Coordinates of C-alpha atoms in Angstrom, one line a residue:
X1 CA -20.4 48.7 26.7
X2 CA -18.0 48.6 23.7
X3 CA -15.6 50.9 22.1
X4 CA -16.4 52.0 18.6
X5 CA -12.7 51.4 17.4
X6 CA -10.0 48.8 19.7
X7 CA -6.4 49.1 20.5
X8 CA -6.6 45.0 19.6
X9 CA -7.1 46.5 15.5
X10 CA -6.3 50.0 15.0
X11 CA -2.7 50.5 13.6
X12 CA -0.5 52.9 14.7
X13 CA -2.2 56.2 12.6
X14 CA -5.3 55.0 13.6
X15 CA -4.1 54.5 17.3
X16 CA -3.6 58.1 17.0
X17 CA -7.4 59.9 16.0
X18 CA -9.0 57.7 17.5
X19 CA -11.4 59.4 19.9
X20 CA -11.5 56.2 22.2
X21 CA -7.7 55.6 22.7
X22 CA -8.0 56.5 27.0
X23 CA -10.6 53.4 27.7
X24 CA -8.6 51.0 27.5
X25 CA -4.8 52.0 27.9
X26 CA -2.5 51.4 29.9
X27 CA -0.6 54.6 31.6
X28 CA 2.5 55.1 32.8
X29 CA 2.9 57.4 35.7
X30 CA 6.7 58.5 35.3
X31 CA 7.9 61.0 38.3
X32 CA 9.9 63.4 36.3
X33 CA 12.6 64.1 38.7
X34 CA 12.8 61.0 39.8
X35 CA 12.7 59.2 36.5
X36 CA 16.1 59.7 34.6
X37 CA 19.5 61.7 35.0
X38 CA 20.4 63.4 31.6
X39 CA 23.4 65.6 33.6
X40 CA 24.5 63.7 36.3
X41 CA 22.9 66.8 38.3
X42 CA 21.2 63.8 41.2
X43 CA 17.6 65.5 39.1
X44 CA 15.9 62.9 37.0
X45 CA 14.7 65.4 33.6
X46 CA 12.6 65.8 30.4
X47 CA 16.0 65.1 28.5
X48 CA 15.7 61.7 30.0
X49 CA 12.4 60.3 29.9
X50 CA 13.6 61.3 26.1
X51 CA 16.4 58.6 26.9
X52 CA 14.7 56.6 27.6
X53 CA 11.4 56.5 25.1
X54 CA 12.6 53.5 23.9
X55 CA 12.3 51.6 27.5
X56 CA 8.4 52.2 27.0
X57 CA 8.0 51.4 24.3
X58 CA 9.2 47.8 25.0
X59 CA 7.2 48.3 27.5
X60 CA 4.3 48.3 26.0
X61 CA 2.5 51.0 27.4
X62 CA -0.2 53.4 25.5
X63 CA 0.0 56.8 27.3
X64 CA 3.0 58.8 29.9
X65 CA 1.2 60.7 32.8
X66 CA 4.2 62.6 33.6
X67 CA 3.5 64.4 37.3
X68 CA 4.1 68.0 37.3
X69 CA 7.4 69.0 35.5
X70 CA 6.7 72.9 35.8
X71 CA 8.7 75.6 37.6
X72 CA 8.9 75.1 41.3
X73 CA 10.2 75.3 44.6
X74 CA 9.3 71.6 45.7
X75 CA 7.6 72.4 48.7
X76 CA 5.1 69.4 47.8
X77 CA 7.1 67.3 45.0
X78 CA 6.4 70.0 42.5
X79 CA 3.2 70.1 43.0
X80 CA 3.5 73.9 44.0
X81 CA 3.7 75.1 41.2
X82 CA 5.1 78.8 40.3
X83 CA 4.4 78.9 36.6
X84 CA 1.9 77.2 34.9
X85 CA 3.4 77.5 31.1
X86 CA 6.1 76.7 31.5
X87 CA 9.5 73.8 32.5
X88 CA 11.1 73.5 35.6
X89 CA 14.7 75.0 34.3
X90 CA 16.6 72.4 36.4
X91 CA 14.4 70.1 34.1
X92 CA 15.3 71.4 30.9
X93 CA 13.7 74.1 29.3
X94 CA 10.4 73.9 26.5
X95 CA 12.6 73.1 23.3
X96 CA 13.4 69.5 25.6
X97 CA 9.6 69.3 26.3
X98 CA 8.5 69.3 23.2
X99 CA 11.4 66.9 21.5
X100 CA 9.6 64.9 24.8
X101 CA 6.5 65.0 23.3
X102 CA 7.8 64.0 19.4
X103 CA 9.4 61.2 20.9
X104 CA 7.1 59.7 23.0
X105 CA 4.4 60.1 20.1
X106 CA 7.2 58.4 17.2
X107 CA 7.0 55.9 19.5
X108 CA 2.8 55.4 19.2
X109 CA 2.8 56.8 23.3
X110 CA 0.4 59.5 24.6
X111 CA 1.2 62.3 27.0
X112 CA -0.7 62.8 29.7
X113 CA 0.5 66.2 31.6
X114 CA -0.2 66.7 35.3
X115 CA -2.2 69.8 35.9
X116 CA -2.4 72.1 39.4
X117 CA -5.4 74.2 39.9
X118 CA -6.6 73.8 42.8
X119 CA -3.7 76.2 44.2
X120 CA -0.4 78.0 43.2
X121 CA 2.8 78.4 44.5
X122 CA 3.8 81.2 46.8
X123 CA 6.1 82.1 43.9
X124 CA 3.4 83.0 41.3
X125 CA 3.4 86.2 40.0
X126 CA 0.1 87.0 41.1
X127 CA 1.1 85.8 44.6
X128 CA 3.3 87.8 44.7
X129 CA 1.1 91.1 43.2
X130 CA -1.1 89.5 45.8
X131 CA 1.2 90.3 48.6
X132 CA 2.4 94.0 47.6
X133 CA -2.0 95.1 47.0
X134 CA -3.7 96.1 49.3
X135 CA -7.1 95.2 51.1
X136 CA -9.5 94.3 48.1
X137 CA -7.7 94.6 45.3
X138 CA -8.0 92.7 42.8
X139 CA -5.1 90.8 43.2
X140 CA -5.7 89.6 46.3
X141 CA -9.6 88.3 44.8
X142 CA -7.4 85.3 42.8
X143 CA -6.6 84.2 46.4
X144 CA -8.7 83.2 48.6
X145 CA -7.8 85.7 51.4
X146 CA -9.6 87.2 55.2
X147 CA -9.4 89.4 58.0
X148 CA -8.6 87.3 61.0
X149 CA -10.4 86.8 64.1
X150 CA -10.5 89.1 67.5
X151 CA -9.4 92.0 68.1
X152 CA -6.6 92.6 65.2
X153 CA -7.7 89.9 63.6
X154 CA -4.5 87.9 65.4
X155 CA -6.6 84.7 64.9
X156 CA -7.4 82.1 61.5
X157 CA -10.7 83.1 60.2
X158 CA -11.6 79.5 60.9
X159 CA -9.9 76.6 62.9
X160 CA -9.6 74.4 60.3
X161 CA -6.3 71.9 59.2
X162 CA -4.6 71.1 56.6
X163 CA -3.9 67.8 54.5
X164 CA -0.1 68.6 55.9
X165 CA -0.7 69.5 59.1
X166 CA -0.8 72.4 61.4
X167 CA -3.3 75.8 60.1
X168 CA -5.6 75.7 56.8
X169 CA -4.4 80.2 57.3
X170 CA -1.5 81.8 57.2
X171 CA -1.4 85.4 58.2
X172 CA 0.8 88.0 55.9
X173 CA 2.5 91.2 56.9
X174 CA 0.7 94.3 54.7
X175 CA 2.7 96.5 52.6
X176 CA 3.4 99.0 55.6
X177 CA 5.5 96.3 57.4
X178 CA 1.9 96.0 60.0
X179 CA 0.4 92.3 60.6
X180 CA -1.7 92.1 58.2
X181 CA -4.5 89.2 56.3
X182 CA -5.2 85.9 56.3
X183 CA -4.5 83.4 53.2
X184 CA -5.9 79.8 52.8
X185 CA -4.3 76.9 52.2
X186 CA -5.5 73.1 52.0
X187 CA -2.6 72.2 51.2
X188 CA 1.3 72.8 52.8
X189 CA 1.4 77.1 53.6
X190 CA 3.6 77.4 50.1
X191 CA 0.7 76.5 47.8
X192 CA -2.1 79.4 48.2
X193 CA -6.0 78.2 47.4
X194 CA -7.0 79.9 43.5
X195 CA -9.9 82.1 44.0
X196 CA -11.7 79.7 41.9
X197 CA -14.9 82.3 41.5
X198 CA -12.7 84.8 39.7
X199 CA -13.1 85.0 36.1
X200 CA -9.4 85.8 35.5
X201 CA -8.7 81.8 36.9
X202 CA -11.1 80.3 35.0
X203 CA -9.6 82.5 32.0
X204 CA -6.2 82.1 32.6
X205 CA -6.0 78.3 33.0
X206 CA -8.3 78.0 29.6
X207 CA -5.7 78.9 28.0
X208 CA -3.3 77.2 29.7
X209 CA -5.3 74.0 28.9
X210 CA -4.8 75.4 25.6
X211 CA -1.1 76.2 25.5
X212 CA 0.3 72.6 26.6
X213 CA -2.3 70.4 24.1
X214 CA -1.4 72.9 21.3
X215 CA 2.4 71.7 22.2
X216 CA 0.8 67.8 21.8
X217 CA 0.3 67.0 25.3
X218 CA -3.0 64.7 24.7
X219 CA -4.2 65.0 28.2
X220 CA -4.3 65.7 31.5
X221 CA -4.7 64.8 34.7
X222 CA -5.9 67.3 37.4
X223 CA -4.7 67.1 40.7
X224 CA -7.2 67.4 43.7
X225 CA -9.6 68.0 40.7
X226 CA -12.8 67.8 43.6
X227 CA -11.6 71.1 45.6
X228 CA -11.4 74.5 43.1
X229 CA -14.8 75.9 44.3
X230 CA -15.6 76.8 48.1
X231 CA -18.7 78.8 49.9
X232 CA -16.9 81.0 52.3
X233 CA -19.7 82.5 54.0
X234 CA -19.3 83.6 56.9
X235 CA -19.1 82.7 59.9
X236 CA -17.1 79.2 58.8
X237 CA -18.0 76.8 60.2
X238 CA -15.5 75.4 62.7
X239 CA -13.5 71.8 62.5
X240 CA -15.9 69.8 64.7
X241 CA -18.6 70.6 63.2
X242 CA -17.2 69.6 59.5
X243 CA -16.0 66.5 61.4
X244 CA -20.0 66.0 62.6
X245 CA -22.1 66.3 59.7
X246 CA -19.4 64.1 57.4
X247 CA -22.1 61.3 56.9
X248 CA -19.6 58.6 55.8
X249 CA -15.3 58.2 55.5
X250 CA -15.3 59.1 51.5
X251 CA -16.6 62.6 51.8
X252 CA -19.9 64.4 52.4
X253 CA -22.6 62.7 49.2
X254 CA -24.7 65.9 49.6
X255 CA -21.9 67.8 48.8
X256 CA -22.5 70.1 51.1
X257 CA -18.4 70.5 52.5
X258 CA -17.3 74.4 52.4
X259 CA -14.2 73.1 50.1
X260 CA -14.5 69.6 49.1
X261 CA -16.8 68.5 46.2
X262 CA -18.9 71.1 45.8
X263 CA -21.8 70.8 43.3
X264 CA -20.5 74.2 41.8
X265 CA -16.7 72.4 40.7
X266 CA -18.9 70.7 38.1
X267 CA -19.7 74.5 36.2
X268 CA -15.9 74.3 35.4
X269 CA -15.5 71.3 34.2
X270 CA -17.4 72.2 31.5
X271 CA -15.6 74.6 30.5
X272 CA -13.0 72.7 30.2
X273 CA -14.5 70.2 28.3
X274 CA -15.1 72.8 25.5
X275 CA -11.8 73.5 24.9
X276 CA -10.4 70.0 25.1
X277 CA -13.5 69.3 21.9
X278 CA -11.8 71.7 19.9
X279 CA -8.8 69.6 19.1
X280 CA -9.1 66.2 17.3
X281 CA -9.3 63.2 19.0
X282 CA -10.7 65.6 21.5
X283 CA -8.1 65.9 24.5
X284 CA -9.1 63.6 27.7
X285 CA -8.7 64.0 31.4
X286 CA -9.1 61.9 34.3
X287 CA -9.7 63.4 37.6
X288 CA -7.6 62.6 41.2
X289 CA -11.5 63.1 43.1
X290 CA -11.9 61.8 47.1
X291 CA -14.7 61.8 47.1
X292 CA -18.1 59.6 48.4
X293 CA -19.1 57.0 45.4
X294 CA -21.9 58.9 44.9
X295 CA -20.8 61.1 43.4
X296 CA -17.4 59.7 41.4
X297 CA -19.2 59.4 38.4
X298 CA -19.5 63.5 37.9
X299 CA -16.4 63.7 37.2
X300 CA -16.6 61.6 34.9
X301 CA -19.5 62.2 32.7
X302 CA -18.5 63.0 29.4
X303 CA -19.3 66.2 29.7
X304 CA -16.7 66.7 32.0
X305 CA -13.6 65.6 32.5
X306 CA -14.9 62.2 31.2
X307 CA -12.8 59.6 33.4
X308 CA -11.9 60.0 36.9
X309 CA -9.5 57.6 39.2
X310 CA -11.5 54.9 41.6
X311 CA -8.5 54.1 44.7
X312 CA -11.1 51.4 45.7
X313 CA -8.7 48.5 45.1
X314 CA -5.4 50.8 46.2
X315 CA -6.7 51.2 49.4
X316 CA -8.9 47.2 49.7
X317 CA -7.1 44.1 51.3
X318 CA -5.6 41.0 48.7
X319 CA -8.7 39.8 49.0
X320 CA -10.7 37.4 46.6
X321 CA -14.0 38.7 47.5
X322 CA -12.7 42.7 48.4
X323 CA -11.8 42.9 44.7
X324 CA -15.2 41.0 42.9
X325 CA -16.8 43.5 44.5
X326 CA -15.2 46.8 44.1
X327 CA -14.9 45.3 40.8
X328 CA -18.3 44.9 39.3
X329 CA -19.1 47.6 41.4
X330 CA -17.0 49.9 39.3
X331 CA -17.6 48.1 36.5
X332 CA -21.7 49.0 37.2
X333 CA -20.6 53.0 37.4
X334 CA -19.2 53.0 34.0
X335 CA -21.9 51.4 32.5
X336 CA -24.2 54.1 34.3
X337 CA -21.8 57.0 34.0
X338 CA -21.1 55.9 29.6
X339 CA -17.1 56.6 31.2
X340 CA -14.6 53.6 31.5
X341 CA -13.3 52.4 35.1
X342 CA -9.9 53.2 36.0
X343 CA -7.6 51.1 37.8
X344 CA -4.6 50.9 40.2
X345 CA -2.5 50.4 42.6
X346 CA 0.3 52.6 43.1
X347 CA 1.0 56.0 42.7
X348 CA 3.6 58.6 43.6
X349 CA 1.6 59.4 47.0
X350 CA 1.4 55.8 48.4
X351 CA 3.3 53.1 49.6
X352 CA 4.6 50.5 47.4
X353 CA 1.9 47.9 46.6
X354 CA 4.7 45.6 46.6
X355 CA 5.3 46.5 50.5
X356 CA 1.9 46.7 51.4
X357 CA 1.1 43.4 50.2
X358 CA 4.1 42.2 52.5
X359 CA 2.6 43.0 55.9
X360 CA -0.2 41.3 57.4
X361 CA -3.7 42.3 56.8
X362 CA -4.6 45.1 58.0
X363 CA -1.1 46.7 58.1
X364 CA 0.2 44.6 61.2
X365 CA 0.1 45.2 64.5
X366 CA 0.8 48.8 63.5
X367 CA -1.5 49.8 61.6
X368 CA -3.3 52.3 60.7
X369 CA -5.0 50.9 58.0
X370 CA -4.1 48.5 54.7
X371 CA -2.2 51.6 53.4
X372 CA 1.7 50.8 55.3
X373 CA 1.8 54.3 56.7
X374 CA 1.7 52.4 60.3
X375 CA 4.6 50.3 59.6
X376 CA 6.3 53.2 58.2
X377 CA 6.4 54.8 61.0
X378 CA 7.3 52.4 63.5
X379 CA 10.6 52.5 61.9
X380 CA 9.8 49.2 59.6
X381 CA 10.2 46.4 62.1
X382 CA 11.6 43.3 59.0
X383 CA 10.2 40.7 61.4
X384 CA 6.5 42.4 59.9
X385 CA 7.7 42.1 56.2
X386 CA 7.9 39.4 54.3
X387 CA 8.8 40.9 51.0
X388 CA 8.5 37.2 48.8
X389 CA 5.0 37.4 49.5
X390 CA 4.4 40.6 48.7
X391 CA 6.1 40.8 45.8
X392 CA 4.2 37.5 44.4
X393 CA 1.3 38.9 46.0
X394 CA 1.5 42.4 43.3
X395 CA 2.7 40.3 40.6
X396 CA -0.6 38.3 40.6
X397 CA -2.9 41.6 40.9
X398 CA -1.4 43.6 38.8
X399 CA -1.9 40.8 36.1
X400 CA -5.9 40.4 37.4
X401 CA -5.9 44.2 37.1
X402 CA -4.3 44.4 33.5
X403 CA -7.3 41.9 32.7
X404 CA -9.6 44.4 33.7
X405 CA -12.1 46.4 31.2
X406 CA -10.9 49.8 31.6
X407 CA -7.7 51.9 31.5
X408 CA -5.2 50.7 34.1
X409 CA -2.3 53.0 36.0
X410 CA 1.2 51.5 36.4
X411 CA 3.8 54.0 38.7
X412 CA 7.1 54.0 37.8
X413 CA 8.8 51.5 38.9
X414 CA 6.4 49.2 40.2
X415 CA 7.2 47.1 36.7
X416 CA 10.2 46.5 38.7
X417 CA 8.8 45.2 41.9
X418 CA 9.7 47.9 44.0
X419 CA 9.5 47.6 47.3
X420 CA 9.4 50.8 49.7
X421 CA 12.2 52.4 49.8
X422 CA 11.7 52.4 54.7
X423 CA 16.0 53.4 55.2
X424 CA 15.0 57.1 55.2
X425 CA 16.9 59.5 57.3
X426 CA 15.1 62.5 58.6
X427 CA 18.0 64.7 57.2
X428 CA 17.0 63.2 53.6
X429 CA 13.5 62.8 53.0
X430 CA 12.0 66.0 51.1
X431 CA 8.0 65.4 51.7
X432 CA 6.5 68.4 53.9
X433 CA 3.9 66.0 55.3
X434 CA 6.9 64.3 57.2
X435 CA 7.9 67.5 58.8
X436 CA 4.5 69.2 59.1
X437 CA 2.7 65.8 60.7
X438 CA 6.2 64.5 62.8
X439 CA 4.9 61.1 64.5
X440 CA 1.7 61.3 62.2
X441 CA 2.2 60.3 59.0
X442 CA 6.0 59.5 57.7
X443 CA 6.2 61.1 54.0
X444 CA 5.9 59.6 50.8
X445 CA 9.1 59.7 49.8
X446 CA 10.1 55.9 49.7
X447 CA 8.3 55.5 46.5
X448 CA 9.9 58.5 44.8
X449 CA 13.4 57.4 44.8
X450 CA 15.3 57.8 41.8
X451 CA 14.9 54.0 40.2
X452 CA 17.8 52.0 39.6
X453 CA 18.5 50.9 35.8
X454 CA 21.9 49.2 36.6
X455 CA 23.2 46.9 39.3
X456 CA 26.5 49.1 39.8
X457 CA 27.2 53.0 39.8
X458 CA 27.0 56.5 42.1
X459 CA 22.8 55.5 42.1
X460 CA 22.5 52.6 39.9
X461 CA 22.0 54.4 36.9
X462 CA 19.4 56.3 37.5
X463 CA 22.8 59.3 36.3
X464 CA 25.9 59.8 36.7
X465 CA 26.1 61.8 39.9
X466 CA 24.6 60.4 43.0
X467 CA 20.2 61.3 43.6
X468 CA 18.0 63.3 45.4
X469 CA 17.0 60.9 47.2
X470 CA 19.5 58.0 49.2
X471 CA 18.9 54.6 47.3
X472 CA 19.3 52.0 49.2
X473 CA 21.6 49.4 49.2
X474 CA 19.7 46.5 47.6
X475 CA 18.2 48.5 45.1
X476 CA 20.8 46.2 42.6
X477 CA 18.9 42.8 42.7
X478 CA 15.4 44.9 41.4
X479 CA 17.6 47.1 38.0
X480 CA 16.9 47.0 34.4
X481 CA 19.6 45.8 33.0
X482 CA 19.9 42.7 36.2
X483 CA 15.6 42.3 34.7
X484 CA 16.4 42.5 31.6
X485 CA 15.6 39.4 28.9
X486 CA 15.6 37.5 32.1
X487 CA 12.6 34.7 31.9
X488 CA 10.3 34.9 35.2
X489 CA 11.6 38.8 35.7
X490 CA 8.9 41.5 37.3
X491 CA 10.0 43.1 34.4
X492 CA 9.2 41.0 31.6
X493 CA 5.9 39.8 32.7
X494 CA 5.0 43.5 32.8
X495 CA 6.3 43.6 29.6
X496 CA 4.6 40.4 28.7
X497 CA 1.2 41.2 29.9
X498 CA 1.4 44.5 28.3
X499 CA 1.5 43.1 24.4
X500 CA -0.5 40.5 25.5
X501 CA -3.2 43.1 27.3
X502 CA -3.3 44.7 23.5
X503 CA -4.0 41.8 20.9
X504 CA -6.6 41.6 23.8
X505 CA -8.8 43.9 24.5
X506 CA -11.9 44.3 22.6
X507 CA -15.3 45.3 24.3
X508 CA -15.2 46.6 27.4
X509 CA -17.3 44.4 29.5
X510 CA -16.7 40.3 31.8
X511 CA -18.5 37.5 32.2
X512 CA -17.9 36.2 36.6
X513 CA -17.1 32.6 35.2
X514 CA -17.2 30.0 38.7
X515 CA -14.2 29.7 39.8
X516 CA -15.1 26.8 43.2
X517 CA -13.4 28.9 45.6
X518 CA -14.3 31.6 47.6
X519 CA -10.6 32.6 47.7
X520 CA -10.5 32.3 43.7
X521 CA -11.8 34.7 40.9
X522 CA -12.3 33.6 37.4
X523 CA -13.6 36.0 34.8
X524 CA -13.9 35.9 31.2
X525 CA -13.5 38.3 28.6
X526 CA -15.0 39.0 24.5
X527 CA -12.9 37.0 22.9
X528 CA -12.3 34.3 24.2
X529 CA -9.8 34.5 26.5
X530 CA -10.2 34.5 31.1
X531 CA -8.1 35.1 33.5
X532 CA -8.0 33.6 37.3
X533 CA -6.8 34.3 40.6
X534 CA -5.7 32.6 43.1
X535 CA -6.0 34.3 46.7
X536 CA -5.8 32.0 48.7
X537 CA -2.8 30.2 50.9
X538 CA -3.3 26.7 48.7
X539 CA -3.0 25.4 45.0
X540 CA -6.1 25.5 43.5
X541 CA -6.7 22.7 40.4
X542 CA -6.1 25.0 36.8
X543 CA -8.5 25.5 34.4
X544 CA -8.4 23.6 31.0
X545 CA -6.6 26.0 27.9
X546 CA -3.6 28.0 26.2
X547 CA -1.7 29.9 29.5
X548 CA -1.0 32.7 28.1
X549 CA 1.0 34.1 31.0
X550 CA 1.1 34.1 34.7
X551 CA 1.9 35.6 37.5
X552 CA 4.5 32.9 38.6
X553 CA 5.2 29.3 38.0
X554 CA 3.0 27.0 37.8
X555 CA 2.5 23.3 39.3
X556 CA 1.3 21.0 36.1
X557 CA -2.2 21.2 36.8
X558 CA -1.9 23.6 40.3
X559 CA -2.4 27.4 40.1
X560 CA -0.5 27.6 43.3
X561 CA -1.6 30.1 46.0
X562 CA -1.2 33.8 45.1
X563 CA -1.1 33.7 41.7
X564 CA -2.9 35.0 38.9
X565 CA -3.2 33.4 34.6
X566 CA -4.6 34.0 31.7
X567 CA -6.1 31.3 29.5
X568 CA -7.1 30.8 26.3

């Protein structure tokens, strides 16, 4: 499977028109409220992003993925959307957005917008209208309202639990003041689920896709792409029955779940694809779809969204055999579907990989898997975290990832080697998962702390004021200004690797090479270059060739432990 054109041979103007630009793009996720604050109010904003476009250009990325920037009460970090066709006034204006879009495009950087179709916020005009309207009204039909069970409807329609903890149903008070119906919310109660069986919902989202595409958005990241369509035929099955029917940890391989990964969702994305194809080049999309591996390709089909995240490497231990199996399987799936693979280690929802890789394999004695959350819940005991080892492994893993065919998704701050921020007082946390699941979930605030741009100041250069989440003192060592131009820094490693990636990428294939050790992964790419990663604890012999870049210092003819090198 090859590109019709490659990043390596395209000029800036050609790249702008290349319909395949996304297939091997390096995409940088910006969480707007924590990236850069232009007005000193402690909250990152659109003008702050525009001011950092030169930094993004020097970093060497191909696209920015902008997490939600819409008006929101921040019940879930912006994923509770009040208005899908506007900018949160705390972040800026539509004019600011247009200025940012123009600056990114002038720098040769594409723009991908997060879109949140499963639910609106409870402040959206539609939901306010639904609350003011009677049972059975057209306004209520935009959402999922049900009468309750019990003698007076006092029991929820089912015992389903929300992802954030607690019931997945919330009872309303009717306009006449009496206890009323219940509405469904897979996530927070401030995020009522939309009714995608309603034609008005489908048409309005097509309008939203065109609205942002007309403003220069090149693609969309689709939040919870697998949850839109639902089968709520009564009686609703119980959570025990749901659990019993789940035949694998990654979902229902037959699509029978009442609200996750139903086949009908692809009818929606076929309509979206028609809108995407109205533009030249066609708008792109990538699905966030936590589904059974056998069903992922459906989201990535050319007739649908075109690409879907695979989170397999993100969930893996730092292990050569596990990495090889995941890479080989996902490349085979991509070949079969005609999509390109996606690779990611960190994002706004997970513990940063520099921290995960510094914990004992499996997450330590407080493990809930390799996600690091058990360690955080236990109070982040310092004796369990090897910060230096975590960073070495994170650098090695990222350099391996950037050598892979497909698109690489990076999360703001990982280019600085940032660790997860564990030391956030309960009173300063913001994530609803922490408040709704106390003692079970620590929340995602630790990866959302505003970035350090300078080693000093009230917010380490984030803005003239403070920061909306507390920054630890150790952030000063990771600041952009401290690493800029410093040979061997994580920032300079990312810059060098991303520049080389763009120059070296050709067709979307690799060839596994004999490594001589179960702890070493080695593969070559078309064009005569290769990558070697030593996952083990001892040095190994380095193959002959010109060293292009390495994730850490090399020792003569040896490749040290936890190190990746690119050779030609």
